[in-house]
Amino acid sequence: MYSTAEQRDLYDLSKKLLYTPQAGLPGADAETRVEDLRKVIRYHEWRYYVQNDPVISDFEYDQLYKQLETIETAHPELITPDSPTLRVGKDLTETFAQVEHLTPMLSLDNSYDAEDLVDFDEQVKKWCKLPKETDVEYCVEPKYDGGTIALVYENDRFLRAATRGNGQVGDEISANIRTLRSVPLQAPFSKYGITRAELRGEALIRKDIFEKINRKREEAGETLFANPRNAATGGLRMKDPREAAARGLEAFIYQLGYATDAQGKNILETFSTHDESIHLLRELGFKVPLHKPAPHNHLEETKTCRNIEEVIAFCQAWQDYRDEYPYEIDGMVIKVNRLDWQAMCGFTSHHPRWAMAFKFKARQATTRVRDVEFQVGKTGAVTPVAKLEPVPLAGVTVQNVSLHNEEFIRTKDIRIGDQVLVERAGDVIPYIVKSLTELRDGTEREVEYPKYCPVCHSKLVKPEDEAIWRCENAECEAQVVQRMIFHTSKHAMDIEGLGESTIVRFYKLGWLHSIADIYRLDYEKIAQLEGFGEKSAANMKAGIEKAMKNPIYRLLHSLSVHHLGQKASRLLAAEVSHVLDLKDWDLEKYQDIKDVGPVLARNVYNFFQNEHNIELLQTMESLGVNMRQTDADKKTDVNTDGPLYGKSILFTGTLSRMTREEAEKRAAAAGASVASGVSKHLGILVVGEKAGSKLKKAQALGTVEIWTEAEFLERTETA
Ligand code: IVH
């Protein structure tokens, strides 16, 4: 259909159209741009609908489509009958019988934020000639991301099924649809006076079933499906219905598109709302979006909203819930509930004006790898990082993505200059799904892994049992800075007012060479710095002085010994009265501690055998940093994963739902340490009834969080 070279050109052209402005196009420019847009849209539709393998994200496709629509609205003389805006998609599959839909299957207009929805609501009121203050009722349901289907029933029997095709004509896929158990082969339409009906819906594969299918394919050495939608649309087109059945497809029905009685009279008009027709379909045995949450859901699948504000809130709730839902959805669909109002809104040639899709933020995008840099971490690990052409993705701009290690780059075959598909699911850090190798033009370069540290140039080594190359020079500038950043971080010394950018700045000024220098900063000089002042210098001083009194488990953790985490630091702290006692320990002594393995033992042992490190700690002690075991260090059964880990807490007043003892136990289980009085070290004060002086003192300090008993119970629920 398209040669590789053509595909490359079309891809480049798409990117050019997406990222070069179009405002104020003079006549001739508009004409070329319209032609270019049509060319690339047709190509992407072919990739998406026929090949099931898109090369740009849905969001980018929508943007191209919108551009074309905008220019066509401004220059109606440029509209041609074959424009993609007039006849969406072109069915290019020749192996299935073609059937005509009883009414055209249109598309949906897209919206992306609350403002778009408010505009939509205003438009609806205009078309329905309603005063502005009228509330229009809308049905809102998930926008299922699978394969669109149309089912025809005649005389209470399933007659045939088709794909959407070009909207007028689709592929006949009855044999495959018959295998779906969610599609009834008989349904009592005649009870409601309906002789012939066409239903619209979406065939989907549940996410967990999709994963199983892919696992099986992997075991069998077959290529994997990119996502559940591709597996579903592919399933609908299987030649052998048994293969379609094996995909575990389900059909959700979301619209009664056509209904006539024995005389051929349209009886859709006898319904007064969309809601009512969906209830009927449910009665008839179809799978429809539910008003009541199914057992696995927190949110109802569909809601009849009283006005656009309720619509917006419901869409936003679903945006957050999306990842927990068992099926892939890419947005919500909003439909005017009253059918007489729908009729007043009418249609464009592309979409009904009474409906709107609310698209969730895109989670995938394509962009180019500009370069690969190598970053050195606090323990010397060298991590490759891809520098991308900045691309918006699910609410943030992505330009740096970790490539983890050499193995990752090789198996994904990522090269500098490659176009790559980037994904960001839920809260997950963005990552590269694949490189689009078919778009290469020969100028791409293989990533060359450095043999020497990019910062200090010492030779890198790769320990046998690790996947990562390391710089072993502890004095390497990159490591020194990263160690200082970690030292002050929340999990380590927790120094307020001294963050990453300040450390880098002080380092460049020559004020910081090692972590000991943090404890001899010149606050007068800091106060003079641009962006600082007396107040922030004083805050930093208070933060550092507070950290000097930290229990020693924090200090041990803050030293960046490889593999020495929070938990092991606590185990060690409980065993020594002074940090420097560890310089006299032999290897076995470390290994005698339960939960300390041989690798960690060796790392800590080596650290305390190194003279530089001992000097460093001695200097820190002379500057006032605590090295002696505190009461907090004697407890090793602390829940370091608990919601209150690292916080000190105190209870005051009369608690009504538990005894003081129970409360303290619960706090400890959540990882908190229980304090004996109010001081500036206190993190949280939980206040019962008749609280007195402690509350006043805490309020006066202004640094203590004050919680009610109910809040405490809520915040420790998972403990
Ligand atoms: S209603 C007349 N409702 O979205 C148009 N469509 O761009 C009626 N889709 O391929 C469409 N979930 O298959 C509607 N709850 C839903 C939907 C839905 C998914 C699909 C539809 C079509 C595309 C429209």
PDB file of C-alpha atoms and ligand atoms in Angstrom, residues 106-108 141-144 148 164 202 254-255 333 335 352, ligand 1:
ATOM      1  CA  LEU A 106     -20.796   8.762  12.564  1.00  0.00           C
ATOM      2  CA  SER A 107     -17.837   9.749  14.643  1.00  0.00           C
ATOM      3  CA  LEU A 108     -17.671  11.979  17.719  1.00  0.00           C
ATOM      4  CA  GLU A 141     -20.468   6.947  29.831  1.00  0.00           C
ATOM      5  CA  PRO A 142     -16.996   5.563  29.159  1.00  0.00           C
ATOM      6  CA  LYS A 143     -15.541   5.931  25.694  1.00  0.00           C
ATOM      7  CA  TYR A 144     -14.533   2.324  25.167  1.00  0.00           C
ATOM      8  CA  THR A 148     -16.633  -0.536  16.902  1.00  0.00           C
ATOM      9  CA  ARG A 164     -17.749   0.454  11.327  1.00  0.00           C
ATOM     10  CA  GLU A 202     -17.688  -1.694  21.066  1.00  0.00           C
ATOM     11  CA  TYR A 254     -24.041   2.077  23.970  1.00  0.00           C
ATOM     12  CA  GLN A 255     -26.648   3.102  21.408  1.00  0.00           C
ATOM     13  CA  VAL A 333     -18.868  10.260  25.935  1.00  0.00           C
ATOM     14  CA  LYS A 335     -24.878  12.721  25.186  1.00  0.00           C
ATOM     15  CA  PRO A 352     -23.834  14.277  15.950  1.00  0.00           C
TER      16      PRO A 352
HETATM   17  S1  IVH B   1     -21.666   7.122  20.764  1.00  0.00           S
HETATM   18  C1  IVH B   1     -23.197   8.840  16.523  1.00  0.00           C
HETATM   19  N1  IVH B   1     -20.713   6.067  22.898  1.00  0.00           N
HETATM   20  O1  IVH B   1     -16.074   6.212  19.728  1.00  0.00           O
HETATM   21  C2  IVH B   1     -21.971   8.558  17.305  1.00  0.00           C
HETATM   22  N2  IVH B   1     -19.361   5.999  20.949  1.00  0.00           N
HETATM   23  O2  IVH B   1     -15.493   8.584  17.587  1.00  0.00           O
HETATM   24  C3  IVH B   1     -22.304   7.707  18.448  1.00  0.00           C
HETATM   25  N3  IVH B   1     -17.212   4.853  21.279  1.00  0.00           N
HETATM   26  O3  IVH B   1     -15.812   4.487  16.994  1.00  0.00           O
HETATM   27  C4  IVH B   1     -21.134   7.257  19.155  1.00  0.00           C
HETATM   28  N4  IVH B   1     -17.513   4.354  23.379  1.00  0.00           N
HETATM   29  O4  IVH B   1     -17.357   3.248  18.584  1.00  0.00           O
HETATM   30  C5  IVH B   1     -20.488   6.334  21.610  1.00  0.00           C
HETATM   31  N5  IVH B   1     -20.027   5.143  24.904  1.00  0.00           N
HETATM   32  C6  IVH B   1     -19.789   5.406  23.624  1.00  0.00           C
HETATM   33  C7  IVH B   1     -18.611   5.018  22.969  1.00  0.00           C
HETATM   34  C8  IVH B   1     -18.425   5.337  21.626  1.00  0.00           C
HETATM   35  C9  IVH B   1     -16.699   4.248  22.353  1.00  0.00           C
HETATM   36  C10 IVH B   1     -16.527   4.928  19.963  1.00  0.00           C
HETATM   37  C11 IVH B   1     -17.368   4.610  18.798  1.00  0.00           C
HETATM   38  C12 IVH B   1     -16.697   5.333  17.659  1.00  0.00           C
HETATM   39  C13 IVH B   1     -15.927   6.380  18.344  1.00  0.00           C
HETATM   40  C14 IVH B   1     -16.481   7.722  17.961  1.00  0.00           C
END
